[in-house]
CSV table of C-alpha atoms and ligand atoms in Angstrom, one decimal:
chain,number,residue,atom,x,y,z
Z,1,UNK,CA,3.9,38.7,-68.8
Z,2,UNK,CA,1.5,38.6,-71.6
Z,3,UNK,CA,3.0,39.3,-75.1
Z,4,UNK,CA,1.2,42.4,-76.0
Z,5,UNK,CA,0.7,42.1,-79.7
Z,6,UNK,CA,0.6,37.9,-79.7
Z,7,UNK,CA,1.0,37.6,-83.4
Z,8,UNK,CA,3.4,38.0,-86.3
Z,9,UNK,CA,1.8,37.0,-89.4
Z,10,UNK,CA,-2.4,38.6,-90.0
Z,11,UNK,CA,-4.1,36.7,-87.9
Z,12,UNK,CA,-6.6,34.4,-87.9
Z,13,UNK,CA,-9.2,35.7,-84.9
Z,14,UNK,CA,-10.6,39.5,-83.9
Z,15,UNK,CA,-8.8,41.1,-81.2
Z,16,UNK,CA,-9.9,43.6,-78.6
Z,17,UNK,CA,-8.5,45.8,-75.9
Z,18,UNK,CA,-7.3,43.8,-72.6
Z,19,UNK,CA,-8.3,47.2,-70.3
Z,20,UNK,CA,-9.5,50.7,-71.4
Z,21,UNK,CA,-6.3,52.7,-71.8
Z,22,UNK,CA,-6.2,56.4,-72.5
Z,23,UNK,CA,-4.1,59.9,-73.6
Z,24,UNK,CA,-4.3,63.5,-73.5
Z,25,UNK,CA,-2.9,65.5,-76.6
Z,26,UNK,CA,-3.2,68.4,-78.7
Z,27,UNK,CA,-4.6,68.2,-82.5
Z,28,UNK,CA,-2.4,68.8,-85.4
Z,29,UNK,CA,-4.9,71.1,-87.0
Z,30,UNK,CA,-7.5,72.2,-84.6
Z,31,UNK,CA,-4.9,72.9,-82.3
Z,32,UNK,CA,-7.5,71.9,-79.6
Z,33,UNK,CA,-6.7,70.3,-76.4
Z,34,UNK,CA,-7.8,66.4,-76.4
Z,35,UNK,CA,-8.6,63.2,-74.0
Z,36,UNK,CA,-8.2,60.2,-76.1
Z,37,UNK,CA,-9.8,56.9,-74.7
Z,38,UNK,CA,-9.8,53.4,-76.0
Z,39,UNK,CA,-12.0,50.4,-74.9
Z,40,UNK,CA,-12.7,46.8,-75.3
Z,41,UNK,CA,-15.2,46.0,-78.1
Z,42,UNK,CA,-17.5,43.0,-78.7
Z,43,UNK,CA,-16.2,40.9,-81.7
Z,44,UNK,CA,-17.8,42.4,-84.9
Z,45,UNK,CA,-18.2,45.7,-83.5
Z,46,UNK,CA,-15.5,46.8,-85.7
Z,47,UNK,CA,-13.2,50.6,-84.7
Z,48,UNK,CA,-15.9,53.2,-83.8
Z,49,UNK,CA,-15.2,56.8,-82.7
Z,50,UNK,CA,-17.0,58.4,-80.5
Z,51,UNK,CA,-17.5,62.4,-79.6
Z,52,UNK,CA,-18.0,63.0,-76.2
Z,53,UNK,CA,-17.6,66.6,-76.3
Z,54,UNK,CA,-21.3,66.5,-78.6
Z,55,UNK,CA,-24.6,66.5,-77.4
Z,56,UNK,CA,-25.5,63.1,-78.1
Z,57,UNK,CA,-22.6,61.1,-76.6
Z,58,UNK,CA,-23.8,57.9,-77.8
Z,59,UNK,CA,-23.9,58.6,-81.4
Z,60,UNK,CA,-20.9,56.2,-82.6
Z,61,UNK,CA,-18.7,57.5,-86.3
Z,62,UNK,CA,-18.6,53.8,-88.0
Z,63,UNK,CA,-15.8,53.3,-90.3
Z,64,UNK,CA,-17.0,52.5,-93.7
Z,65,UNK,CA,-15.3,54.6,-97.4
Z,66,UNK,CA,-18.2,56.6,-97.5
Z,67,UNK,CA,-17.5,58.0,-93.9
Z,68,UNK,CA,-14.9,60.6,-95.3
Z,69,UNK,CA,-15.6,64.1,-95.5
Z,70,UNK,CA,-12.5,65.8,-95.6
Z,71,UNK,CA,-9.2,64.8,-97.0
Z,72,UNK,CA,-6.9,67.8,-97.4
Z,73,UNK,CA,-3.7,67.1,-94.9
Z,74,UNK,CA,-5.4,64.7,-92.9
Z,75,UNK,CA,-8.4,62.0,-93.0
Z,76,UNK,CA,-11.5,63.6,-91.6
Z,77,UNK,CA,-14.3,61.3,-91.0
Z,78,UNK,CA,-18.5,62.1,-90.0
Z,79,UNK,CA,-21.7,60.1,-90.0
Z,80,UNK,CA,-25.7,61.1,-90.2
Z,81,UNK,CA,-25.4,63.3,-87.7
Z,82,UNK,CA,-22.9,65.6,-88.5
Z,83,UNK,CA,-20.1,64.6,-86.1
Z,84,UNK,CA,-16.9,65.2,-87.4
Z,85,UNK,CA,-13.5,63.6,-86.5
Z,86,UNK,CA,-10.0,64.9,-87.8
Z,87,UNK,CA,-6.6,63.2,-88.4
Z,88,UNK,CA,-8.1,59.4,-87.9
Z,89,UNK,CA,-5.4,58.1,-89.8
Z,90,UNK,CA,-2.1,57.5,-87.6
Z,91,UNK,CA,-4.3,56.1,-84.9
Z,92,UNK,CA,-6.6,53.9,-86.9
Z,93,UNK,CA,-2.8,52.9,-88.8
Z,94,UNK,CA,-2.0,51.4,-85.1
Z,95,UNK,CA,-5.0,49.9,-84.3
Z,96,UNK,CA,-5.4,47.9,-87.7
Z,97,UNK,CA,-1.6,47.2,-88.2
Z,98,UNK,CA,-1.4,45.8,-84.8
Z,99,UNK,CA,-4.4,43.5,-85.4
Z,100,UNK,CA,-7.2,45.4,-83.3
Z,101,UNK,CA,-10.5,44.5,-84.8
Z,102,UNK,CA,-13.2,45.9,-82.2
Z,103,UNK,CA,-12.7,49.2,-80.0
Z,104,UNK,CA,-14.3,51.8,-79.1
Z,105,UNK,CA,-12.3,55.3,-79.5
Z,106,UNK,CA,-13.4,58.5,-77.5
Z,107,UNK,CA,-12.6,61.9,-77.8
Z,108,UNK,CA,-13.1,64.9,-75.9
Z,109,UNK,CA,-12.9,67.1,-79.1
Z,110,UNK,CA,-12.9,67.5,-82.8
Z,111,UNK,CA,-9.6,66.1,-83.5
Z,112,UNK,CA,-7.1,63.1,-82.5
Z,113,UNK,CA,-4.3,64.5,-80.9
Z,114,UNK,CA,-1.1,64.1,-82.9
Z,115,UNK,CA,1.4,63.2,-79.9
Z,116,UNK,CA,4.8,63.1,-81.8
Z,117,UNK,CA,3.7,63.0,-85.1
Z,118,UNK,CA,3.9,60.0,-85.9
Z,119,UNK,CA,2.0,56.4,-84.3
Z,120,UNK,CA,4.3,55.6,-81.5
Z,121,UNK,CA,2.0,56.8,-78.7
Z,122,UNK,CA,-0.6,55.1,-79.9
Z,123,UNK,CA,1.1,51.9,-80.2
Z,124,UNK,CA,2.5,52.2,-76.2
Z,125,UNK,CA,-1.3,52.7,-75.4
Z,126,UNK,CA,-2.5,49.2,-77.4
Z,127,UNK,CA,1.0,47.7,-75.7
Z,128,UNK,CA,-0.7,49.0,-72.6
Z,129,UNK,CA,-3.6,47.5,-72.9
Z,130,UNK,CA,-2.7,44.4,-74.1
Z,131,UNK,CA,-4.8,42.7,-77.1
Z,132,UNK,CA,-7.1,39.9,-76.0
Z,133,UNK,CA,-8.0,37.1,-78.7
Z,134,UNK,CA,-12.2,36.9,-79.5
Z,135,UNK,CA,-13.4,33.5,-80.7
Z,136,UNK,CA,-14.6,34.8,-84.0
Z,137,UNK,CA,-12.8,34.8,-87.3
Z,138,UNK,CA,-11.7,37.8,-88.4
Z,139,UNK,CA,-12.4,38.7,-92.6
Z,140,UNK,CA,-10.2,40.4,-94.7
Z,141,UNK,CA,-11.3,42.0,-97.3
Z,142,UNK,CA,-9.2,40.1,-100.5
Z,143,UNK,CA,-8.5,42.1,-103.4
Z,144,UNK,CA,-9.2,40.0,-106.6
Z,145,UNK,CA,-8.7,42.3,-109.2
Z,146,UNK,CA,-5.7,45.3,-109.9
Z,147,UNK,CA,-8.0,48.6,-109.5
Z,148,UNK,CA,-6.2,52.1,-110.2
Z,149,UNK,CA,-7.4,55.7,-109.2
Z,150,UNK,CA,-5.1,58.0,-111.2
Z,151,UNK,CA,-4.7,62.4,-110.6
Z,152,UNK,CA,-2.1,63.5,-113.1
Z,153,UNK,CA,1.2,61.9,-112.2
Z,154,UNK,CA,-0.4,60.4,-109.0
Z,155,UNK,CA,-1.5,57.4,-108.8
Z,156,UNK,CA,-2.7,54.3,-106.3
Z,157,UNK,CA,-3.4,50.8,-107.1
Z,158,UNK,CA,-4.4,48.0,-105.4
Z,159,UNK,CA,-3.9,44.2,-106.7
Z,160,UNK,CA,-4.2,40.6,-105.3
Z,161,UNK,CA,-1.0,39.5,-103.3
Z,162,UNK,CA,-0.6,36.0,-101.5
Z,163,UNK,CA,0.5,38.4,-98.5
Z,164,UNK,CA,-0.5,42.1,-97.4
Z,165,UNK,CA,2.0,44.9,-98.7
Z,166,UNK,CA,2.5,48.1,-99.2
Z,167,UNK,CA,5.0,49.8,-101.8
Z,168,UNK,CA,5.1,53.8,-102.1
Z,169,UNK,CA,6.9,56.5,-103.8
Z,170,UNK,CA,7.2,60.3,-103.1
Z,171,UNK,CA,9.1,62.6,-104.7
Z,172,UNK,CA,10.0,66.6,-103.4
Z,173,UNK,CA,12.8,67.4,-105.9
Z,174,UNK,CA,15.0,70.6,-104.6
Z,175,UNK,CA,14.2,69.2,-100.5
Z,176,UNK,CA,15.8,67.1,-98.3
Z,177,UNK,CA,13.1,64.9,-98.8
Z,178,UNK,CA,14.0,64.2,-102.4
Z,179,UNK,CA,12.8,60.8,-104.0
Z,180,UNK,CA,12.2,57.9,-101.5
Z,181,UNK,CA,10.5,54.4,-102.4
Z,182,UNK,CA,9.7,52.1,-99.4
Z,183,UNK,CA,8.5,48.3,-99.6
Z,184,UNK,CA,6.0,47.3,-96.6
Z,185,UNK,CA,4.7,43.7,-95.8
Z,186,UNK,CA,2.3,44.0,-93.2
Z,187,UNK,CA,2.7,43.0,-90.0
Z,188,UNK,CA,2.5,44.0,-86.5
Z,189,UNK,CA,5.8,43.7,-85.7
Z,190,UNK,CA,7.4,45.6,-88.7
Z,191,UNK,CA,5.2,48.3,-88.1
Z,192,UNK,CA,6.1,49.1,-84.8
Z,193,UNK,CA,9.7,48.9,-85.9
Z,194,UNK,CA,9.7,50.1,-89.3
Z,195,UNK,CA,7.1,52.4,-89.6
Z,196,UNK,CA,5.2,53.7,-86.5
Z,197,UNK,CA,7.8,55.7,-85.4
Z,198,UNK,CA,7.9,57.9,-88.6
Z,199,UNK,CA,7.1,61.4,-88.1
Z,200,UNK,CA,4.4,63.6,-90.2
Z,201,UNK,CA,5.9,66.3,-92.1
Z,202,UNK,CA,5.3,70.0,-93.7
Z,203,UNK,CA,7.4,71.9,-95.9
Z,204,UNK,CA,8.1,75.4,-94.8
Z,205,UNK,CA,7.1,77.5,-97.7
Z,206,UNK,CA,3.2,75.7,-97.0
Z,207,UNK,CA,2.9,77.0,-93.5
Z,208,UNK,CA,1.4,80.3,-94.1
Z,209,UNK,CA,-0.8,78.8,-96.4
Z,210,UNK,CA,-2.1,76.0,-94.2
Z,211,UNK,CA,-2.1,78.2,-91.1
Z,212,UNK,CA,-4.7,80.9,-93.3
Z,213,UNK,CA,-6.8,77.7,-94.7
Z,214,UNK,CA,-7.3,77.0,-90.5
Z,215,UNK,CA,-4.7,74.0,-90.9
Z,216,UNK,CA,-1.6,73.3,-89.0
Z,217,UNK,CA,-2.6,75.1,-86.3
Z,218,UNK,CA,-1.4,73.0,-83.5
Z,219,UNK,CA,1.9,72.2,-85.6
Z,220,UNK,CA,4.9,72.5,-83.9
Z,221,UNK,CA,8.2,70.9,-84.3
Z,222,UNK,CA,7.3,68.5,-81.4
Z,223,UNK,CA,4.9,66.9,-83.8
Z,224,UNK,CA,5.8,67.7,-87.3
Z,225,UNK,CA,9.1,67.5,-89.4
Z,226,UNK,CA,9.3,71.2,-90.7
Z,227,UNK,CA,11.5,70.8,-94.2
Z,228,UNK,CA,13.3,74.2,-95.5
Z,229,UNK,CA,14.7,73.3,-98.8
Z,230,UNK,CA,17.6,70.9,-97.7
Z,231,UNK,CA,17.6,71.6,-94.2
Z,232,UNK,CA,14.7,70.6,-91.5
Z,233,UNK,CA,13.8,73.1,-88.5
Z,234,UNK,CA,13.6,70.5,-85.9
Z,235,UNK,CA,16.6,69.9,-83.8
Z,236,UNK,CA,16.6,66.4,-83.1
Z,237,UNK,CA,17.9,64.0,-85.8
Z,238,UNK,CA,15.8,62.2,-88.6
Z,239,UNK,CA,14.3,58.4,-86.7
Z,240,UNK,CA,14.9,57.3,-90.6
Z,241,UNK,CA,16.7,58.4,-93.2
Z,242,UNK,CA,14.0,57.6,-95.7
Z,243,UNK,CA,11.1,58.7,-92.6
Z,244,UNK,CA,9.4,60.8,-94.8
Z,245,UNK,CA,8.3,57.9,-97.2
Z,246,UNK,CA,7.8,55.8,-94.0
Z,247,UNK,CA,5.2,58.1,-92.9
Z,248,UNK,CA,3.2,57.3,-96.1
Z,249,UNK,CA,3.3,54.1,-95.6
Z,250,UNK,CA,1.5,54.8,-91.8
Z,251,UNK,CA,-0.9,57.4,-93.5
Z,252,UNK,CA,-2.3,54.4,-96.1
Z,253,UNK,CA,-2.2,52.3,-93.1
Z,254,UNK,CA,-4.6,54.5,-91.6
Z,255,UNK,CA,-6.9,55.4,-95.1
Z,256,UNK,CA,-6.9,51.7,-95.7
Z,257,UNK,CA,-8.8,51.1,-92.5
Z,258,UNK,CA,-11.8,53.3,-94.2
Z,259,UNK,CA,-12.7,49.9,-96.1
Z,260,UNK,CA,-14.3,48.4,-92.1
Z,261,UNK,CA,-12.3,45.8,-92.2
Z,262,UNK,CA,-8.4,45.0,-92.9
Z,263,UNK,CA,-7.3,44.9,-96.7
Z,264,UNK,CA,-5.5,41.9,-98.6
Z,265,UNK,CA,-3.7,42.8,-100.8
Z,266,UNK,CA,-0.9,45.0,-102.5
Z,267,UNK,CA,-1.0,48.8,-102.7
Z,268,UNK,CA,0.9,51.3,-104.1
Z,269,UNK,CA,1.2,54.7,-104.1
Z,270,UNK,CA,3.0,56.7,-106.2
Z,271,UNK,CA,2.8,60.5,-105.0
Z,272,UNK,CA,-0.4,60.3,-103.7
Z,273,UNK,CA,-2.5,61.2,-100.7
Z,274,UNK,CA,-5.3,60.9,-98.7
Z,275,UNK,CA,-7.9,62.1,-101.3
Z,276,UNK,CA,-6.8,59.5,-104.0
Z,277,UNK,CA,-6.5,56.8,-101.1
Z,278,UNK,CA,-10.0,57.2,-100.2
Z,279,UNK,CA,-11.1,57.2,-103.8
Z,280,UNK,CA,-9.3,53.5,-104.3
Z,281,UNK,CA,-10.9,51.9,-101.0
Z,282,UNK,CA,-14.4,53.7,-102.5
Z,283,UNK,CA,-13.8,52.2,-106.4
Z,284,UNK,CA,-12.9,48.7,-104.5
Z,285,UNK,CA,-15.6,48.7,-102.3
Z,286,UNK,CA,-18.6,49.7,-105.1
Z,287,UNK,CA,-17.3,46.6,-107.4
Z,288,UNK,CA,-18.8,43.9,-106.4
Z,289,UNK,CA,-16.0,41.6,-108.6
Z,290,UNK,CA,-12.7,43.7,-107.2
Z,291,UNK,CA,-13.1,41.7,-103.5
Z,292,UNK,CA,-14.5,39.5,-101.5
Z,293,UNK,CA,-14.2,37.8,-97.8
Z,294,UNK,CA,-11.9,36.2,-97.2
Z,295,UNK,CA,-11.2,33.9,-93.3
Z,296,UNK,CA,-7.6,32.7,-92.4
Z,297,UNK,CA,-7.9,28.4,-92.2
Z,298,UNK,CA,-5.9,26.4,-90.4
O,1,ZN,ZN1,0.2,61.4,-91.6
């Protein structure tokens, strides 16, 4: 049988879909029912998203920083004509940490459905489908100078590394959550060990909040770690002890992806979120001398 994910360091070549594969699911905040579908790409088509629910089913969502409209609990992304996506980040962690370059993603509704909560389904679905090699290069984008966008005490960073990586911090003092640091070298293989499987996650004392702001709506503890001070709602056990700051790592995973093609280098994120995530793949993209291409070589 074919090895599903044929690489352990980045590779060198774009990858596409072997077969179309797809899922049904509900969305974490929309609450709306959802068919997911993934196809095969041409090489340099790059992840596009497609809404087939709209009136113009052809219109295509390209990923590029300036795609994101909407970053509270979740990475929200539209184009020109005012198609919208939600939650794009756990499954656009999958596809890039896995090494998928060129797919097509369609969706019956506004909103990716969030399976468990975390990027397990979507990594069974690209195991299902099987990633074919396309004989083009693939191009990172290399990060040659250390950029920081900065809120307060948050903060992200990125900075040239001889490998990809990803180091974060969060910290939610008086939780079980607490202070958890977690060091990430990117590849295909640690992420679907080491990081896929970690769940999103909501403090109790936020629900109400979230729920009245039109959030959260299709939370429940199949899909969301609910954490009550030093206790969680959900009755099955922690995947992680440190899942929490695991599920970080998968949500820059995801923002990352925002850039259109993957990211070389090392980021770190100390308390931050999707907003400031977007912001640092924005302020490396507009400066010219903060990247350039770069092609694997043999
Ligand atoms: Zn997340």
């Amino acid at each position: 049988m074919q090895e599903p994910f044929p690489f352990s360091a980045p590779p060198r070549w774009q990858h596409t879909l072997g077969k179309p594969v797809s899922c049904t699911g509900v969305g974490l905040h929309t609450g709306a029912a959802v068919h997911l579908g993934l196809s095969p790409a041409a090489a340099d088509t790059g992840l596009v998203f497609v809404r087939k629910d709209s009136s113009d089913k052809e219109a295509r969502i390209a990923l590029h920083p300036g795609a994101v409209c909407q970053t509270r609990r979740g990475t929200s992304i539209s184009n020109a004509k005012g198609q919208s996506l939600a939650t794009t980040e756990h499954l656009l962690a999958a596809l890039t940490a896995c090494g998928v370059d060129n797919a097509v993603v369609e969706v019956s509704g506004p909103e990716i459905p969030a399976m468990d909560g975390s990027a397990r389904a979507f990594v069974d679905l690209l195991g299902e489908a099987a990633l074919v090699r396309q004989n083009t290069p693939r191009r990172y984008i290399e990060v040659r100078k250390a950029i920081t966008c900065r809120d307060g005490e948050r903060w992200v960073r990125l900075a040239p590394s001889t490998t990809p990586k990803i180091s974060a911090r969060i910290d939610y003092p008086d939780t079980l959550i607490g202070d958890q640091s977690y060091d990430f070298a990117v590849t295909a293989a640690g992420f679907i060990t080491d990081i896929a499987p970690a769940r999103t996650f909501a403090l109790a004392h936020e629900i109400k909040s979230l729920k009245e702001a039109g959030l959260a709506l299709g939370g429940t503890l199949d899909n969301c770690i609910l954490v009550d001070g030093m206790t969680m709602q959900n009755e099955d056990a922690l995947r992680f002890t440190d899942e929490f700051v695991r599920h970080k790592i998968l949500d820059i995973l995801g923002d990352m992806a925002l850039a259109g093609a993957p990211v070389w280098g090392h980021f770190t994120s100390n308390c931050a979120g999707h907003a400031l995530n977007n912001a640092l793949i924005r302020t490396l993209m507009d400066d010219p001398e903060a990247w350039q291409w770069h092609q694997i070589e043999n």
